Short mmCIF file of C-alpha atoms in Angstrom, two decimals:
data_model
loop_
_atom_site.label_atom_id
_atom_site.label_comp_id
_atom_site.label_asym_id
_atom_site.label_seq_id
_atom_site.Cartn_x
_atom_site.Cartn_y
_atom_site.Cartn_z
CA MET A 95 92.81 94.14 63.04
CA HIS A 96 92.31 97.85 63.75
CA THR A 97 95.50 99.66 64.80
CA ASP A 98 94.83 103.39 64.63
CA TYR A 99 95.80 105.28 67.73
CA CYS A 100 94.12 108.21 69.41
CA ASP A 101 95.86 111.01 71.39
CA VAL A 102 94.33 111.53 74.81
CA ILE A 103 95.03 114.29 77.35
CA CYS A 104 94.39 113.33 80.95
CA PRO A 105 91.92 115.77 82.55
CA THR A 106 93.68 115.36 85.94
CA CYS A 107 97.39 115.56 85.26
CA PHE A 108 97.21 116.98 81.77
CA GLU A 109 99.78 114.56 80.36
CA SER A 110 99.25 113.33 76.80
CA PHE A 111 99.41 109.64 75.71
CA SER A 112 98.20 107.53 72.90
CA ILE A 113 95.79 104.57 73.06
CA PRO A 114 94.49 102.16 70.33
CA GLY A 115 91.15 103.60 69.42
CA PRO A 116 87.91 101.82 68.45
CA ASP A 117 87.12 100.92 64.81
CA PRO A 118 85.25 103.77 63.09
CA THR A 119 82.28 101.55 62.69
CA GLU A 120 81.96 101.36 66.51
CA VAL A 121 81.90 105.18 67.11
CA PRO A 122 80.34 107.02 68.81
CA THR A 123 81.26 105.19 72.01
CA GLU A 124 82.60 105.88 75.50
CA TRP A 125 85.29 103.91 77.41
CA ASP A 126 86.22 103.96 81.19
CA TYR A 127 89.98 104.22 81.23
CA ASP A 128 92.78 104.93 83.77
CA CYS A 129 95.44 107.47 82.88
CA GLU A 130 98.65 105.79 81.79
CA VAL A 131 100.65 108.45 83.70
CA CYS A 132 98.77 109.25 86.99
CA CYS A 133 96.43 106.25 87.02
CA ARG A 134 93.37 108.47 87.73
CA PRO A 135 90.08 107.28 86.27
CA MET A 136 88.59 109.10 83.28
CA GLN A 137 85.90 108.50 80.66
CA ILE A 138 86.93 108.77 77.01
CA HIS A 139 84.37 109.86 74.47
CA PHE A 140 85.17 108.79 70.93
CA THR A 141 83.53 110.66 67.96
CA LEU A 142 84.20 110.79 64.24
CA ASP A 143 85.59 113.80 62.36
CA GLY A 144 85.12 112.70 58.73
CA ASP A 145 86.70 109.20 58.85
CA MET A 146 89.04 110.05 61.67
CA VAL A 147 88.31 108.85 65.27
CA ILE A 148 88.72 111.69 67.83
CA ALA A 149 89.08 110.99 71.64
CA GLU A 150 88.20 113.50 74.39
CA ALA A 151 88.70 112.62 77.98
CA GLU A 152 86.77 113.89 81.12
CA ALA A 153 87.47 113.14 84.78
CA CYS A 154 85.13 110.64 86.50
#
């Protein structure tokens, strides 16, 4: 089971939170996600930096 977490900054409220990220073998990928603080929708883009999964969010 994959348990690495990715830090995400909400593009609407700018609060930071962590979510379980995808397995590195599934990257690159995009997820539709709602902010855990303000509940606004966003799209999270996952990429690899070496063997580390990086998450970047943009407003929908």
